Amino acid sequence: PHTKSLDIASMLVDSATTGEWNLQGLPTDDLSIQNGILTTRASRFPIMVDPQGQGLAWIRNKEAANGAKETSFQDKGFRTALEDCMGFGKPLLLANVENELDPVLDPVLDKAWIRKGKNF
């Protein structure tokens, strides 16, 4: 027995959330909604391949209320932004990532940090 019209997206997210994502700039097509689910519910840090820039615009709008910082590996203040975001629990958006990641991100991606006092 199986359900012929099973829609996984409707099981994982409600229409109010998808409506909010659409207002934040995420396109309304099914693939974008599925990518939004993967981005928001992933246990690891999501990596987006976004040639049209729609996902980047959505993440900027979505995380603006949380005080997100945007940086890239070419930015001189990359490490400072990383330390600030890690210290204060703010989201960090790395844009224009090429084939290789900076080794300073290895402990962050492995979630190998140590909590000290009230902050990490």
mmCIF file of N, CA and C in Angstrom:
data_model
loop_
_atom_site.group_PDB
_atom_site.id
_atom_site.type_symbol
_atom_site.label_atom_id
_atom_site.label_comp_id
_atom_site.label_asym_id
_atom_site.label_seq_id
_atom_site.Cartn_x
_atom_site.Cartn_y
_atom_site.Cartn_z
ATOM 1 N N PRO A 1 0.826 -1.196 0.000
ATOM 2 C CA PRO A 1 0.000 0.000 0.000
ATOM 3 C C PRO A 1 0.869 1.258 0.000
ATOM 4 N N HIS A 2 0.464 2.236 -0.787
ATOM 5 C CA HIS A 2 1.169 3.506 -0.834
ATOM 6 C C HIS A 2 0.201 4.619 -1.236
ATOM 7 N N THR A 3 0.612 5.828 -0.976
ATOM 8 C CA THR A 3 -0.190 6.993 -1.332
ATOM 9 C C THR A 3 0.264 7.486 -2.694
ATOM 10 N N LYS A 4 -0.661 7.581 -3.630
ATOM 11 C CA LYS A 4 -0.300 7.966 -4.992
ATOM 12 C C LYS A 4 0.052 9.448 -5.099
ATOM 13 N N SER A 5 -0.586 10.289 -4.333
ATOM 14 C CA SER A 5 -0.333 11.724 -4.440
ATOM 15 C C SER A 5 0.454 12.252 -3.242
ATOM 16 N N LEU A 6 1.462 11.523 -2.829
ATOM 17 C CA LEU A 6 2.272 11.905 -1.682
ATOM 18 C C LEU A 6 3.139 13.114 -2.038
ATOM 19 N N ASP A 7 3.061 14.136 -1.209
ATOM 20 C CA ASP A 7 3.855 15.346 -1.397
ATOM 21 C C ASP A 7 4.719 15.536 -0.154
ATOM 22 N N ILE A 8 5.991 15.220 -0.282
ATOM 23 C CA ILE A 8 6.910 15.279 0.851
ATOM 24 C C ILE A 8 7.036 16.708 1.376
ATOM 25 N N ALA A 9 7.059 17.674 0.479
ATOM 26 C CA ALA A 9 7.213 19.069 0.902
ATOM 27 C C ALA A 9 6.089 19.499 1.831
ATOM 28 N N SER A 10 4.864 19.095 1.537
ATOM 29 C CA SER A 10 3.745 19.486 2.392
ATOM 30 C C SER A 10 3.789 18.769 3.741
ATOM 31 N N MET A 11 4.481 17.646 3.816
ATOM 32 C CA MET A 11 4.629 16.945 5.088
ATOM 33 C C MET A 11 5.696 17.599 5.964
ATOM 34 N N LEU A 12 6.709 18.187 5.345
ATOM 35 C CA LEU A 12 7.829 18.732 6.097
ATOM 36 C C LEU A 12 7.690 20.209 6.442
ATOM 37 N N VAL A 13 6.873 20.927 5.688
ATOM 38 C CA VAL A 13 6.728 22.364 5.929
ATOM 39 C C VAL A 13 5.297 22.777 5.623
ATOM 40 N N ASP A 14 4.775 23.720 6.386
ATOM 41 C CA ASP A 14 3.400 24.161 6.165
ATOM 42 C C ASP A 14 3.349 25.326 5.172
ATOM 43 N N SER A 15 2.165 25.640 4.721
ATOM 44 C CA SER A 15 2.008 26.669 3.695
ATOM 45 C C SER A 15 2.354 28.059 4.225
ATOM 46 N N ALA A 16 2.185 28.300 5.514
ATOM 47 C CA ALA A 16 2.558 29.600 6.079
ATOM 48 C C ALA A 16 4.066 29.827 5.981
ATOM 49 N N THR A 17 4.836 28.777 6.236
ATOM 50 C CA THR A 17 6.293 28.887 6.147
ATOM 51 C C THR A 17 6.732 29.110 4.708
ATOM 52 N N THR A 18 6.161 28.355 3.777
ATOM 53 C CA THR A 18 6.531 28.566 2.370
ATOM 54 C C THR A 18 6.103 29.948 1.904
ATOM 55 N N GLY A 19 4.968 30.436 2.387
ATOM 56 C CA GLY A 19 4.540 31.793 2.048
ATOM 57 C C GLY A 19 5.515 32.834 2.570
ATOM 58 N N GLU A 20 6.018 32.612 3.788
ATOM 59 C CA GLU A 20 7.009 33.529 4.352
ATOM 60 C C GLU A 20 8.298 33.491 3.539
ATOM 61 N N TRP A 21 8.714 32.282 3.149
ATOM 62 C CA TRP A 21 9.915 32.152 2.311
ATOM 63 C C TRP A 21 9.725 32.882 0.992
ATOM 64 N N ASN A 22 8.539 32.780 0.396
ATOM 65 C CA ASN A 22 8.266 33.463 -0.867
ATOM 66 C C ASN A 22 8.338 34.976 -0.694
ATOM 67 N N LEU A 23 7.849 35.482 0.425
ATOM 68 C CA LEU A 23 7.948 36.918 0.695
ATOM 69 C C LEU A 23 9.393 37.350 0.907
ATOM 70 N N GLN A 24 10.225 36.438 1.388
ATOM 71 C CA GLN A 24 11.637 36.733 1.598
ATOM 72 C C GLN A 24 12.456 36.595 0.321
ATOM 73 N N GLY A 25 11.830 36.144 -0.765
ATOM 74 C CA GLY A 25 12.529 36.093 -2.040
ATOM 75 C C GLY A 25 12.756 34.715 -2.619
ATOM 76 N N LEU A 26 12.318 33.647 -1.951
ATOM 77 C CA LEU A 26 12.481 32.302 -2.508
ATOM 78 C C LEU A 26 11.436 32.079 -3.592
ATOM 79 N N PRO A 27 11.829 31.586 -4.764
ATOM 80 C CA PRO A 27 10.843 31.315 -5.820
ATOM 81 C C PRO A 27 9.803 30.287 -5.368
ATOM 82 N N THR A 28 8.677 30.277 -6.057
ATOM 83 C CA THR A 28 7.544 29.451 -5.633
ATOM 84 C C THR A 28 7.535 28.045 -6.228
ATOM 85 N N ASP A 29 8.486 27.719 -7.075
ATOM 86 C CA ASP A 29 8.468 26.387 -7.698
ATOM 87 C C ASP A 29 8.828 25.300 -6.685
ATOM 88 N N ASP A 30 8.457 24.070 -7.006
ATOM 89 C CA ASP A 30 8.647 22.937 -6.084
ATOM 90 C C ASP A 30 10.115 22.693 -5.744
ATOM 91 N N LEU A 31 10.994 22.807 -6.724
ATOM 92 C CA LEU A 31 12.411 22.568 -6.473
ATOM 93 C C LEU A 31 12.973 23.587 -5.483
ATOM 94 N N SER A 32 12.584 24.834 -5.610
ATOM 95 C CA SER A 32 13.056 25.860 -4.673
ATOM 96 C C SER A 32 12.529 25.599 -3.264
ATOM 97 N N ILE A 33 11.289 25.183 -3.149
ATOM 98 C CA ILE A 33 10.720 24.859 -1.838
ATOM 99 C C ILE A 33 11.470 23.675 -1.220
ATOM 100 N N GLN A 34 11.769 22.656 -2.017
ATOM 101 C CA GLN A 34 12.530 21.512 -1.519
ATOM 102 C C GLN A 34 13.926 21.928 -1.082
ATOM 103 N N ASN A 35 14.564 22.811 -1.855
ATOM 104 C CA ASN A 35 15.878 23.316 -1.468
ATOM 105 C C ASN A 35 15.791 24.146 -0.193
ATOM 106 N N GLY A 36 14.707 24.893 -0.030
ATOM 107 C CA GLY A 36 14.497 25.652 1.195
ATOM 108 C C GLY A 36 14.362 24.743 2.400
ATOM 109 N N ILE A 37 13.663 23.631 2.223
ATOM 110 C CA ILE A 37 13.526 22.651 3.309
ATOM 111 C C ILE A 37 14.888 22.075 3.673
ATOM 112 N N LEU A 38 15.664 21.699 2.667
ATOM 113 C CA LEU A 38 16.996 21.139 2.933
ATOM 114 C C LEU A 38 17.899 22.163 3.608
ATOM 115 N N THR A 39 17.792 23.416 3.203
ATOM 116 C CA THR A 39 18.640 24.456 3.770
ATOM 117 C C THR A 39 18.287 24.738 5.227
ATOM 118 N N THR A 40 17.009 24.768 5.547
ATOM 119 C CA THR A 40 16.604 25.127 6.899
ATOM 120 C C THR A 40 16.599 23.952 7.868
ATOM 121 N N ARG A 41 16.510 22.737 7.374
ATOM 122 C CA ARG A 41 16.411 21.577 8.262
ATOM 123 C C ARG A 41 17.645 20.686 8.265
ATOM 124 N N ALA A 42 18.680 21.061 7.568
ATOM 125 C CA ALA A 42 19.877 20.224 7.495
ATOM 126 C C ALA A 42 20.591 20.198 8.847
ATOM 127 N N SER A 43 21.125 19.056 9.180
ATOM 128 C CA SER A 43 21.885 18.958 10.425
ATOM 129 C C SER A 43 23.308 19.486 10.234
ATOM 130 N N ARG A 44 23.749 19.569 9.007
ATOM 131 C CA ARG A 44 25.061 20.123 8.681
ATOM 132 C C ARG A 44 24.862 21.502 8.065
ATOM 133 N N PHE A 45 25.945 22.174 7.755
ATOM 134 C CA PHE A 45 25.864 23.491 7.166
ATOM 135 C C PHE A 45 25.594 23.348 5.667
ATOM 136 N N PRO A 46 24.558 24.000 5.155
ATOM 137 C CA PRO A 46 24.225 23.819 3.735
ATOM 138 C C PRO A 46 25.181 24.572 2.811
ATOM 139 N N ILE A 47 25.439 23.977 1.676
ATOM 140 C CA ILE A 47 26.208 24.608 0.606
ATOM 141 C C ILE A 47 25.270 24.738 -0.579
ATOM 142 N N MET A 48 25.133 25.941 -1.100
ATOM 143 C CA MET A 48 24.201 26.198 -2.193
ATOM 144 C C MET A 48 24.971 26.511 -3.466
ATOM 145 N N VAL A 49 24.646 25.826 -4.534
ATOM 146 C CA VAL A 49 25.131 26.177 -5.865
ATOM 147 C C VAL A 49 24.018 27.012 -6.469
ATOM 148 N N ASP A 50 24.295 28.289 -6.666
ATOM 149 C CA ASP A 50 23.240 29.243 -6.984
ATOM 150 C C ASP A 50 23.667 30.151 -8.132
ATOM 151 N N PRO A 51 23.595 29.654 -9.375
ATOM 152 C CA PRO A 51 24.060 30.473 -10.495
ATOM 153 C C PRO A 51 23.201 31.706 -10.766
ATOM 154 N N GLN A 52 21.927 31.690 -10.396
ATOM 155 C CA GLN A 52 21.051 32.827 -10.663
ATOM 156 C C GLN A 52 20.996 33.817 -9.506
ATOM 157 N N GLY A 53 21.501 33.452 -8.345
ATOM 158 C CA GLY A 53 21.516 34.353 -7.206
ATOM 159 C C GLY A 53 20.224 34.418 -6.425
ATOM 160 N N GLN A 54 19.239 33.580 -6.752
ATOM 161 C CA GLN A 54 17.960 33.618 -6.051
ATOM 162 C C GLN A 54 18.093 33.100 -4.621
ATOM 163 N N GLY A 55 18.855 32.051 -4.431
ATOM 164 C CA GLY A 55 19.057 31.501 -3.095
ATOM 165 C C GLY A 55 19.834 32.458 -2.208
ATOM 166 N N LEU A 56 20.826 33.127 -2.774
ATOM 167 C CA LEU A 56 21.612 34.094 -2.024
ATOM 168 C C LEU A 56 20.738 35.248 -1.555
ATOM 169 N N ALA A 57 19.882 35.759 -2.435
ATOM 170 C CA ALA A 57 18.969 36.846 -2.059
ATOM 171 C C ALA A 57 18.005 36.393 -0.971
ATOM 172 N N TRP A 58 17.519 35.151 -1.080
ATOM 173 C CA TRP A 58 16.597 34.621 -0.071
ATOM 174 C C TRP A 58 17.269 34.506 1.292
ATOM 175 N N ILE A 59 18.471 33.952 1.326
ATOM 176 C CA ILE A 59 19.190 33.798 2.595
ATOM 177 C C ILE A 59 19.505 35.167 3.198
ATOM 178 N N ARG A 60 19.900 36.123 2.365
ATOM 179 C CA ARG A 60 20.153 37.479 2.879
ATOM 180 C C ARG A 60 18.914 38.040 3.566
ATOM 181 N N ASN A 61 17.771 37.932 2.913
ATOM 182 C CA ASN A 61 16.532 38.466 3.481
ATOM 183 C C ASN A 61 16.093 37.671 4.706
ATOM 184 N N LYS A 62 16.236 36.357 4.639
ATOM 185 C CA LYS A 62 15.788 35.492 5.737
ATOM 186 C C LYS A 62 16.598 35.719 7.001
ATOM 187 N N GLU A 63 17.892 35.858 6.875
ATOM 188 C CA GLU A 63 18.772 35.970 8.032
ATOM 189 C C GLU A 63 19.098 37.415 8.421
ATOM 190 N N ALA A 64 18.548 38.389 7.723
ATOM 191 C CA ALA A 64 18.810 39.793 8.059
ATOM 192 C C ALA A 64 18.326 40.122 9.470
ATOM 193 N N ALA A 65 17.200 39.560 9.866
ATOM 194 C CA ALA A 65 16.662 39.818 11.206
ATOM 195 C C ALA A 65 17.551 39.228 12.298
ATOM 196 N N ASN A 66 18.362 38.238 11.968
ATOM 197 C CA ASN A 66 19.257 37.603 12.936
ATOM 198 C C ASN A 66 20.636 38.244 12.978
ATOM 199 N N GLY A 67 20.827 39.314 12.204
ATOM 200 C CA GLY A 67 22.113 40.005 12.193
ATOM 201 C C GLY A 67 23.181 39.279 11.413
ATOM 202 N N ALA A 68 22.811 38.655 10.305
ATOM 203 C CA ALA A 68 23.772 37.885 9.504
ATOM 204 C C ALA A 68 24.838 38.794 8.905
ATOM 205 N N LYS A 69 26.041 38.276 8.860
ATOM 206 C CA LYS A 69 27.144 38.962 8.184
ATOM 207 C C LYS A 69 27.466 38.185 6.918
ATOM 208 N N GLU A 70 27.807 38.916 5.877
ATOM 209 C CA GLU A 70 28.193 38.290 4.621
ATOM 210 C C GLU A 70 29.652 38.613 4.341
ATOM 211 N N THR A 71 30.399 37.604 3.960
ATOM 212 C CA THR A 71 31.803 37.781 3.656
ATOM 213 C C THR A 71 32.218 36.762 2.602
ATOM 214 N N SER A 72 33.447 36.833 2.171
ATOM 215 C CA SER A 72 34.002 35.849 1.246
ATOM 216 C C SER A 72 35.458 35.609 1.639
ATOM 217 N N PHE A 73 36.061 34.607 1.049
ATOM 218 C CA PHE A 73 37.450 34.295 1.374
ATOM 219 C C PHE A 73 38.395 35.399 0.917
ATOM 220 N N GLN A 74 38.004 36.177 -0.077
ATOM 221 C CA GLN A 74 38.848 37.253 -0.577
ATOM 222 C C GLN A 74 38.771 38.500 0.302
ATOM 223 N N ASP A 75 37.786 38.556 1.184
ATOM 224 C CA ASP A 75 37.595 39.698 2.064
ATOM 225 C C ASP A 75 38.676 39.719 3.137
ATOM 226 N N LYS A 76 39.264 40.902 3.383
ATOM 227 C CA LYS A 76 40.317 41.002 4.391
ATOM 228 C C LYS A 76 39.791 40.736 5.794
ATOM 229 N N GLY A 77 38.531 41.005 6.030
ATOM 230 C CA GLY A 77 37.953 40.814 7.349
ATOM 231 C C GLY A 77 37.256 39.481 7.527
ATOM 232 N N PHE A 78 37.600 38.500 6.701
ATOM 233 C CA PHE A 78 36.945 37.190 6.760
ATOM 234 C C PHE A 78 37.087 36.540 8.130
ATOM 235 N N ARG A 79 38.316 36.452 8.617
ATOM 236 C CA ARG A 79 38.549 35.772 9.908
ATOM 237 C C ARG A 79 37.911 36.532 11.064
ATOM 238 N N THR A 80 37.931 37.853 10.992
ATOM 239 C CA THR A 80 37.290 38.657 12.037
ATOM 240 C C THR A 80 35.787 38.426 12.042
ATOM 241 N N ALA A 81 35.183 38.401 10.850
ATOM 242 C CA ALA A 81 33.743 38.150 10.748
ATOM 243 C C ALA A 81 33.404 36.755 11.270
ATOM 244 N N LEU A 82 34.229 35.765 10.950
ATOM 245 C CA LEU A 82 34.017 34.406 11.428
ATOM 246 C C LEU A 82 34.081 34.351 12.953
ATOM 247 N N GLU A 83 35.093 34.982 13.540
ATOM 248 C CA GLU A 83 35.235 34.995 14.995
ATOM 249 C C GLU A 83 34.063 35.713 15.661
ATOM 250 N N ASP A 84 33.639 36.852 15.092
ATOM 251 C CA ASP A 84 32.515 37.593 15.665
ATOM 252 C C ASP A 84 31.238 36.779 15.619
ATOM 253 N N CYS A 85 30.968 36.165 14.486
ATOM 254 C CA CYS A 85 29.747 35.373 14.345
ATOM 255 C C CYS A 85 29.766 34.154 15.258
ATOM 256 N N MET A 86 30.904 33.504 15.369
ATOM 257 C CA MET A 86 31.004 32.352 16.266
ATOM 258 C C MET A 86 30.856 32.792 17.721
ATOM 259 N N GLY A 87 31.449 33.913 18.080
ATOM 260 C CA GLY A 87 31.411 34.380 19.457
ATOM 261 C C GLY A 87 30.039 34.853 19.903
ATOM 262 N N PHE A 88 29.295 35.467 18.978
ATOM 263 C CA PHE A 88 28.005 36.048 19.347
ATOM 264 C C PHE A 88 26.813 35.250 18.832
ATOM 265 N N GLY A 89 27.077 34.114 18.200
ATOM 266 C CA GLY A 89 25.986 33.256 17.739
ATOM 267 C C GLY A 89 25.211 33.816 16.567
ATOM 268 N N LYS A 90 25.854 34.584 15.725
ATOM 269 C CA LYS A 90 25.199 35.185 14.559
ATOM 270 C C LYS A 90 25.473 34.338 13.317
ATOM 271 N N PRO A 91 24.550 34.352 12.350
ATOM 272 C CA PRO A 91 24.793 33.612 11.106
ATOM 273 C C PRO A 91 25.848 34.290 10.244
ATOM 274 N N LEU A 92 26.622 33.476 9.553
ATOM 275 C CA LEU A 92 27.656 33.964 8.629
ATOM 276 C C LEU A 92 27.376 33.378 7.260
ATOM 277 N N LEU A 93 27.325 34.242 6.270
ATOM 278 C CA LEU A 93 27.081 33.829 4.891
ATOM 279 C C LEU A 93 28.376 33.983 4.113
ATOM 280 N N LEU A 94 28.914 32.859 3.638
ATOM 281 C CA LEU A 94 30.114 32.887 2.808
ATOM 282 C C LEU A 94 29.680 32.863 1.346
ATOM 283 N N ALA A 95 29.938 33.928 0.643
ATOM 284 C CA ALA A 95 29.538 34.033 -0.756
ATOM 285 C C ALA A 95 30.751 33.836 -1.655
ATOM 286 N N ASN A 96 30.505 33.461 -2.883
ATOM 287 C CA ASN A 96 31.536 33.291 -3.916
ATOM 288 C C ASN A 96 32.618 32.294 -3.501
ATOM 289 N N VAL A 97 32.202 31.165 -2.959
ATOM 290 C CA VAL A 97 33.140 30.116 -2.567
ATOM 291 C C VAL A 97 33.509 29.331 -3.815
ATOM 292 N N GLU A 98 34.784 29.148 -4.015
ATOM 293 C CA GLU A 98 35.269 28.419 -5.192
ATOM 294 C C GLU A 98 35.442 26.934 -4.840
ATOM 295 N N ASN A 99 36.419 26.292 -5.431
ATOM 296 C CA ASN A 99 36.614 24.850 -5.282
ATOM 297 C C ASN A 99 37.149 24.431 -3.918
ATOM 298 N N GLU A 100 37.917 25.287 -3.266
ATOM 299 C CA GLU A 100 38.546 24.913 -2.002
ATOM 300 C C GLU A 100 38.081 25.830 -0.889
ATOM 301 N N LEU A 101 37.958 25.251 0.313
ATOM 302 C CA LEU A 101 37.591 26.021 1.491
ATOM 303 C C LEU A 101 38.841 26.365 2.287
ATOM 304 N N ASP A 102 38.783 27.478 2.984
ATOM 305 C CA ASP A 102 39.878 27.889 3.856
ATOM 306 C C ASP A 102 39.993 26.882 5.005
ATOM 307 N N PRO A 103 41.199 26.423 5.328
ATOM 308 C CA PRO A 103 41.364 25.443 6.406
ATOM 309 C C PRO A 103 40.885 25.931 7.766
ATOM 310 N N VAL A 104 40.752 27.235 7.951
ATOM 311 C CA VAL A 104 40.264 27.748 9.223
ATOM 312 C C VAL A 104 38.820 27.314 9.473
ATOM 313 N N LEU A 105 38.106 26.914 8.425
ATOM 314 C CA LEU A 105 36.722 26.467 8.569
ATOM 315 C C LEU A 105 36.598 24.997 8.982
ATOM 316 N N ASP A 106 37.668 24.238 8.910
ATOM 317 C CA ASP A 106 37.594 22.807 9.221
ATOM 318 C C ASP A 106 36.994 22.516 10.598
ATOM 319 N N PRO A 107 37.460 23.162 11.680
ATOM 320 C CA PRO A 107 36.843 22.869 12.978
ATOM 321 C C PRO A 107 35.377 23.316 13.048
ATOM 322 N N VAL A 108 35.038 24.371 12.332
ATOM 323 C CA VAL A 108 33.656 24.854 12.335
ATOM 324 C C VAL A 108 32.761 23.845 11.621
ATOM 325 N N LEU A 109 33.181 23.383 10.452
ATOM 326 C CA LEU A 109 32.383 22.425 9.689
ATOM 327 C C LEU A 109 32.293 21.076 10.390
ATOM 328 N N ASP A 110 33.329 20.721 11.143
ATOM 329 C CA ASP A 110 33.310 19.469 11.909
ATOM 330 C C ASP A 110 32.598 19.625 13.249
ATOM 331 N N LYS A 111 32.178 20.843 13.552
ATOM 332 C CA LYS A 111 31.533 21.177 14.831
ATOM 333 C C LYS A 111 32.429 20.790 16.003
ATOM 334 N N ALA A 112 33.710 21.073 15.862
ATOM 335 C CA ALA A 112 34.695 20.744 16.889
ATOM 336 C C ALA A 112 35.092 22.007 17.648
ATOM 337 N N TRP A 113 34.119 22.641 18.293
ATOM 338 C CA TRP A 113 34.423 23.827 19.072
ATOM 339 C C TRP A 113 34.238 23.532 20.548
ATOM 340 N N ILE A 114 34.828 24.371 21.376
ATOM 341 C CA ILE A 114 34.784 24.197 22.822
ATOM 342 C C ILE A 114 34.050 25.382 23.421
ATOM 343 N N ARG A 115 33.140 25.112 24.304
ATOM 344 C CA ARG A 115 32.375 26.176 24.940
ATOM 345 C C ARG A 115 33.161 26.709 26.141
ATOM 346 N N LYS A 116 33.314 28.039 26.173
ATOM 347 C CA LYS A 116 33.994 28.693 27.283
ATOM 348 C C LYS A 116 33.068 29.750 27.857
ATOM 349 N N GLY A 117 32.757 29.655 29.105
ATOM 350 C CA GLY A 117 31.895 30.641 29.750
ATOM 351 C C GLY A 117 30.511 30.654 29.138
ATOM 352 N N LYS A 118 29.984 31.850 28.898
ATOM 353 C CA LYS A 118 28.638 31.976 28.331
ATOM 354 C C LYS A 118 28.646 31.841 26.815
ATOM 355 N N ASN A 119 29.766 32.194 26.198
ATOM 356 C CA ASN A 119 29.881 32.142 24.742
ATOM 357 C C ASN A 119 30.784 31.000 24.330
ATOM 358 N N PHE A 120 30.768 30.689 23.032
ATOM 359 C CA PHE A 120 31.648 29.637 22.517
ATOM 360 C C PHE A 120 33.014 30.205 22.293
#
